[in-house]
Tab-separated table of C-alpha atoms in Angstrom:
chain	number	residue	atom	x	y	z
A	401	UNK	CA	-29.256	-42.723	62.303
A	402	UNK	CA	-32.524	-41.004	61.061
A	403	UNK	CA	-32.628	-37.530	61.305
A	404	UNK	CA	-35.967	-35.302	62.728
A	405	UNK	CA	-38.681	-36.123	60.037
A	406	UNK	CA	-41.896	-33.805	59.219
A	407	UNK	CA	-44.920	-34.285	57.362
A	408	UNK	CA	-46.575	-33.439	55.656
A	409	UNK	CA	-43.594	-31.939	53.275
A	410	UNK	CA	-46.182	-29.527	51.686
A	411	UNK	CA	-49.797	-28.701	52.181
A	412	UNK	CA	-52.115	-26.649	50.775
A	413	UNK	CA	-55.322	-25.828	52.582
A	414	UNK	CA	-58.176	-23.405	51.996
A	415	UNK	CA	-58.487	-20.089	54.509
A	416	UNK	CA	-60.607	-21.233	57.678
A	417	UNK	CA	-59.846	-24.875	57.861
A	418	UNK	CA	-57.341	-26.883	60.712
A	419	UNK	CA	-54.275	-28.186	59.607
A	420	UNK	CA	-51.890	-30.044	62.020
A	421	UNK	CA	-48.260	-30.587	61.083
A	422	UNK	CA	-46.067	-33.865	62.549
A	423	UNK	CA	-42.528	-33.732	63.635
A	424	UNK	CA	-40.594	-36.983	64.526
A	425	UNK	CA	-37.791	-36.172	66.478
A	426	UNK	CA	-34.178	-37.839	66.507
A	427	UNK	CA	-34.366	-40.687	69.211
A	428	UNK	CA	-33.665	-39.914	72.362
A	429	UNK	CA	-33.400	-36.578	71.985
A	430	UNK	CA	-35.407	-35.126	74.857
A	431	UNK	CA	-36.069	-31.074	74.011
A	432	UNK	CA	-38.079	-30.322	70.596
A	433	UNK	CA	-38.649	-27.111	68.987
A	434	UNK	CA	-40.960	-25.183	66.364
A	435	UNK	CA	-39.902	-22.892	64.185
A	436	UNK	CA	-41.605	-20.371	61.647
A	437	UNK	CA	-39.858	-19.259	58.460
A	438	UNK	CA	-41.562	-16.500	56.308
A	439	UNK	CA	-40.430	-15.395	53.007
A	440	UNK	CA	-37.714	-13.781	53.475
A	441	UNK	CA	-37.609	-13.879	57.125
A	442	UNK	CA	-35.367	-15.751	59.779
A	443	UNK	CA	-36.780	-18.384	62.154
A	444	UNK	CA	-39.299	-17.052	64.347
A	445	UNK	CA	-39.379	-19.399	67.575
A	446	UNK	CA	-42.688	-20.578	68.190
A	447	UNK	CA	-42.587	-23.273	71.235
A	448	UNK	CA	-39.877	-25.310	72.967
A	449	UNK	CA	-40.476	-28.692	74.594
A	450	UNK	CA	-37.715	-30.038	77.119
A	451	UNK	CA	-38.610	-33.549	78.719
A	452	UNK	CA	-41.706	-33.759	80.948
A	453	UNK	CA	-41.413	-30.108	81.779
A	454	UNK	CA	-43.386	-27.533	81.207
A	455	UNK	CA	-43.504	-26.305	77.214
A	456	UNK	CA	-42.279	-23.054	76.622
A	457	UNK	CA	-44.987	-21.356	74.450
A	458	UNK	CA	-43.935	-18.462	74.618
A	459	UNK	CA	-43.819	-18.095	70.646
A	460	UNK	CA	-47.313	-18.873	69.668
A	461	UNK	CA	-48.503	-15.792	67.999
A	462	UNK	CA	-51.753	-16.711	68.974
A	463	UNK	CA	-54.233	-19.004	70.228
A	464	UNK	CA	-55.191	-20.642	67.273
A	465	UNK	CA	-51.886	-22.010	67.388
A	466	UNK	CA	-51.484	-25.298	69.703
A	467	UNK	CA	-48.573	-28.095	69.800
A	468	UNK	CA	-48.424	-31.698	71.728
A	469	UNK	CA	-45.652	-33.176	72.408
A	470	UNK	CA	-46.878	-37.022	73.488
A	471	UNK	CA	-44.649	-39.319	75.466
A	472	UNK	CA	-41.802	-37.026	75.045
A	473	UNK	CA	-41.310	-38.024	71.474
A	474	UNK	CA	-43.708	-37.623	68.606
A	475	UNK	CA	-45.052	-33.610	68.365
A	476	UNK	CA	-47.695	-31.723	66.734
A	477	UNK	CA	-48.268	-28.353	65.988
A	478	UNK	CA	-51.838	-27.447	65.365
A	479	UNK	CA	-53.381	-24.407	63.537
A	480	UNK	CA	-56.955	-24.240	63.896
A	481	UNK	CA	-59.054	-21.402	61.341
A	482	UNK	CA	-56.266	-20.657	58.961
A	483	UNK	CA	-55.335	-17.829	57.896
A	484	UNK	CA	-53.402	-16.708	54.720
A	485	UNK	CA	-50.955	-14.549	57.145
A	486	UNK	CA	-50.229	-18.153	58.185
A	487	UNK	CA	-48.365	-19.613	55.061
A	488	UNK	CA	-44.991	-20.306	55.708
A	489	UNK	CA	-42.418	-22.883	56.270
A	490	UNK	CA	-42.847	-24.966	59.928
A	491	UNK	CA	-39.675	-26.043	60.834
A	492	UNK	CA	-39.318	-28.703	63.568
A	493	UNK	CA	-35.829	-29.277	65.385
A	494	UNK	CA	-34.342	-31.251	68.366
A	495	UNK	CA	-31.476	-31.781	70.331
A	496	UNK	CA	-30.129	-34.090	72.894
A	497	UNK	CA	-31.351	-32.003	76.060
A	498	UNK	CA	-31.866	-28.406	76.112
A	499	UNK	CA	-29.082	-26.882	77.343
A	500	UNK	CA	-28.242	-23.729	75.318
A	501	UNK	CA	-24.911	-24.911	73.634
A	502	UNK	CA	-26.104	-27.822	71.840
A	503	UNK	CA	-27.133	-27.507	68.255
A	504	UNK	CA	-30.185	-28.137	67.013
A	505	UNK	CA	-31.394	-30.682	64.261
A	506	UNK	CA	-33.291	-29.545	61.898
A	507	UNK	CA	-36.497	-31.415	59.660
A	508	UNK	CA	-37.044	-30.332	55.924
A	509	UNK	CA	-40.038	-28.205	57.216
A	510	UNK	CA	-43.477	-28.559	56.089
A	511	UNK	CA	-44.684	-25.938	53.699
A	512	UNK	CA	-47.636	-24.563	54.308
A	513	UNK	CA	-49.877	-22.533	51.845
A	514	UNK	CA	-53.255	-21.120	52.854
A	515	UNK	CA	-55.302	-20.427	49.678
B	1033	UNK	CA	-35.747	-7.498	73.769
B	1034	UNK	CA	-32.915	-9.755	72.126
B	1035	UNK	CA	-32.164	-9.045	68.552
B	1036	UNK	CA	-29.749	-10.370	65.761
B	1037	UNK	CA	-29.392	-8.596	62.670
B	1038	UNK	CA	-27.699	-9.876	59.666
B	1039	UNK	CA	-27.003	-6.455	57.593
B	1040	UNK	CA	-26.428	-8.142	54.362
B	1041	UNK	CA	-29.476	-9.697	52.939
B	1042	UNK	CA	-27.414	-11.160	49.634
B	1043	UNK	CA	-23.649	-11.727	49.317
B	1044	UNK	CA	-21.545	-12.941	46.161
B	1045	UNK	CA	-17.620	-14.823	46.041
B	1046	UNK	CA	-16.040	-15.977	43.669
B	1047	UNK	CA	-14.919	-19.706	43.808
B	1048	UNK	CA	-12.328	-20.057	45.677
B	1049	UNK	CA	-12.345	-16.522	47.199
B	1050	UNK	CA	-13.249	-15.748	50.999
B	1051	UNK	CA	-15.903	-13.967	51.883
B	1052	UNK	CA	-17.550	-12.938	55.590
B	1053	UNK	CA	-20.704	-12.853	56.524
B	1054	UNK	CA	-21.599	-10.167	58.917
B	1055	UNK	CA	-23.956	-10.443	62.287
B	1056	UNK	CA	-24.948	-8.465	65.292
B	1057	UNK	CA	-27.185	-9.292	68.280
B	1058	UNK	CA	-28.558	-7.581	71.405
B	1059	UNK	CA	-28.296	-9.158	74.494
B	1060	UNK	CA	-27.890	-8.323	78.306
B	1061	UNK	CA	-27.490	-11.609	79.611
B	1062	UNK	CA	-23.628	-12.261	80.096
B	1063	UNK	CA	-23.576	-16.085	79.226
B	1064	UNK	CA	-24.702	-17.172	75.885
B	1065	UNK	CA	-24.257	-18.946	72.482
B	1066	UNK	CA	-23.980	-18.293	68.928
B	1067	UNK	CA	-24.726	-20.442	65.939
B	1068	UNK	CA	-24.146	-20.080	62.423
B	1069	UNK	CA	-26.207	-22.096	60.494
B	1070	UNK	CA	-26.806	-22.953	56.839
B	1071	UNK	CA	-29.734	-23.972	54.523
B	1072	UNK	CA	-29.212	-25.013	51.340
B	1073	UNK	CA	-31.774	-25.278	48.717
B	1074	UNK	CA	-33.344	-28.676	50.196
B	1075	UNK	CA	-34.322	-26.654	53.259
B	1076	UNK	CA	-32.915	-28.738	56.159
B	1077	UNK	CA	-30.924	-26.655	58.581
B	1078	UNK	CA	-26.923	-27.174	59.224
B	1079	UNK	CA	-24.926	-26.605	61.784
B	1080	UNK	CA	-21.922	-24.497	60.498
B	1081	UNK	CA	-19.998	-23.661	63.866
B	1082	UNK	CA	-20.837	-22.768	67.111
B	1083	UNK	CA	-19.269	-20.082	69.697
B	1084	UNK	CA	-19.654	-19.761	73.310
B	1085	UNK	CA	-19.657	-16.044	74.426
B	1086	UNK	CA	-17.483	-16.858	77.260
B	1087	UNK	CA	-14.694	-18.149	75.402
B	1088	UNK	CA	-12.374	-15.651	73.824
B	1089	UNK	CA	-10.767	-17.681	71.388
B	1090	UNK	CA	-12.876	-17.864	68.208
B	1091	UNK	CA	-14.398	-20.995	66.806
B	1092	UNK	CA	-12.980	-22.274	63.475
B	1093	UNK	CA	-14.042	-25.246	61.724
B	1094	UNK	CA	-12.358	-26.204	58.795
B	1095	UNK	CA	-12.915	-23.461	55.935
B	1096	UNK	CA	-15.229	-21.727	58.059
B	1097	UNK	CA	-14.170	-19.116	61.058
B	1098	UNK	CA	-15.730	-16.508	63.062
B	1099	UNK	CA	-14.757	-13.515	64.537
B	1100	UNK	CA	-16.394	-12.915	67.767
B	1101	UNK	CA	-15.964	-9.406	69.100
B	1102	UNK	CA	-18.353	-10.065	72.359
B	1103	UNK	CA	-18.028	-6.292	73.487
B	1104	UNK	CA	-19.129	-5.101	69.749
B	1105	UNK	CA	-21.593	-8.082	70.040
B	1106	UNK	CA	-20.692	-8.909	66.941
B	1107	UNK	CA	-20.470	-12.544	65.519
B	1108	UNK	CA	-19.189	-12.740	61.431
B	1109	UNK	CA	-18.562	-15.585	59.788
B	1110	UNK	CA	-15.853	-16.042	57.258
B	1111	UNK	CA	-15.535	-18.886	54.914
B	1112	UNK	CA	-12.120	-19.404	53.244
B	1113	UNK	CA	-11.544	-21.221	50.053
B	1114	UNK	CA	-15.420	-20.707	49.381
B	1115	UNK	CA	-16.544	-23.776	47.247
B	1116	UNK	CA	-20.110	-24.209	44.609
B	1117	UNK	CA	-21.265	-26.145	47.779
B	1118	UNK	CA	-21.466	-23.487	49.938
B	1119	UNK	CA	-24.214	-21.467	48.341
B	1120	UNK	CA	-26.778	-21.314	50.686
B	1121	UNK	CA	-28.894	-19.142	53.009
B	1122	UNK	CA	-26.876	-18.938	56.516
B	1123	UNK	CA	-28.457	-17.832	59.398
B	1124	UNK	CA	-26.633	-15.953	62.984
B	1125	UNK	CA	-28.512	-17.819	65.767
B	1126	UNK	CA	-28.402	-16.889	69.787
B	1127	UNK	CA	-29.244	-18.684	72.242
B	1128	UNK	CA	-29.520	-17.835	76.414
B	1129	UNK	CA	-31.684	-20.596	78.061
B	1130	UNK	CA	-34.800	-20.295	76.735
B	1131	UNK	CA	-34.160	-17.208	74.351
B	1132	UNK	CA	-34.037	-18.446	70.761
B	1133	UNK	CA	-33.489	-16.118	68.271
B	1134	UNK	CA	-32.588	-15.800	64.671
B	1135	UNK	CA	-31.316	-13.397	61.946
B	1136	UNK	CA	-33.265	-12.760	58.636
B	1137	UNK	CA	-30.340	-14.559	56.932
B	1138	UNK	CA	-27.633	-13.919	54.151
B	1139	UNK	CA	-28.132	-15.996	50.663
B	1140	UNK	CA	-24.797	-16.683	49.339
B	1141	UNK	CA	-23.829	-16.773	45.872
B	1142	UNK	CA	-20.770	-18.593	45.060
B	1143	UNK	CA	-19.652	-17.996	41.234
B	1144	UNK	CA	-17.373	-20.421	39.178
């Protein structure tokens, strides 16, 4: 079957403006997560979604930073007043629930550049 | 705070040579998981294996192994037989509930 889909695949947006980045996540797979890969970094967890609970947001370096997750499937992650510190790689995953020994499914990321 | 730390930013094997990848992590919690994933140049994560800190006997999964030392907290991955395939960027990944946490990743080499 289809496997968790982003978009945009790459965007390019100048410093101050509100982007908002789409993940489509395997079906039926109820917990969703966003990632944030720097150059050269690892995956910096940024929020976790797990059915109708509670999202853990625990991530969000800040409060520009938003995500929705509506009716359990379809998420965004929303970055409002760019800034260049925010270019990176957005990587959405999911898996089947969220228990912590299932793997997670990762999208081709969005790439995000902030001119 | 939990930490995983992959010591070796590049490695290099020859075709058909094994090679091991190393990891550490920090953790208190007593029950917990370990990933080793791969990216290749396309991006999109992979599941390589998987190890559940409460199992002694260590994952393997076809060319790939791991040597879990849970006392050391230590996690390294060896792959066997290494192929042109498996270049890549792989990644040590924990996992305790709600604690996600990543390495900075090895990139892999694999030479002809």
């Amino acid at each position: 079957g289809a496997g968790v889909s982003q978009s945009p695949s790459n965007k390019v947006t100048e410093k101050g403006k509100d982007v908002e980045l789409r993940c489509d996540p395997i079906s039926g797979h109820t917990a969703l997560y966003w990632y944030r890969q720097s150059l050269g970094q690892g995956l910096e967890f940024l929020i976790y979604f797990q059915g109708n609970s509670a999202p853990d947001k625990s991530g969000l370096p800040s409060d520009r930073f938003s995500a929705e997750r509506t009716g359990g499937s379809v998420s965004t992650l929303t970055i409002q007043r760019t800034q260049q510190e925010d270019s990176a790689v957005y990587l959405c995953a999911s898996s089947k629930q969220g228990y912590s020994n299932q793997p997670q499914h990762f999208g081709d990321g969005t790439r995000l550049s902030i001119l | 705070a939990q930490t995983v730390t992959q010591s070796q930013p590049e490695m290099s094997v020859q075709e058909a040579e094994t090679v091991t990848l190393s990891c550490t992590y920090d953790t208190s919690e007593s029950d917990y998981y370990l990933f080793w994933y791969k990216q290749p140049p396309s991006r999109q994560m992979i599941l390589v294996i998987r190890q559940e800190a409460y199992k002694q006997q260590n994952a393997t999964e076809n060319r790939f192994s791991v040597n879990f030392q849970k006392a050391a907290k230590s996690f390294s991955l060896k792959i066997s037989d290494s192929q042109l395939g498996d270049a890549a960027m792989y990644f040590c990944a924990y996992r305790s509930g709600n604690d996600m946490r990543f390495g900075a990743g090895t990139r892999l080499t694999v030479k002809p």
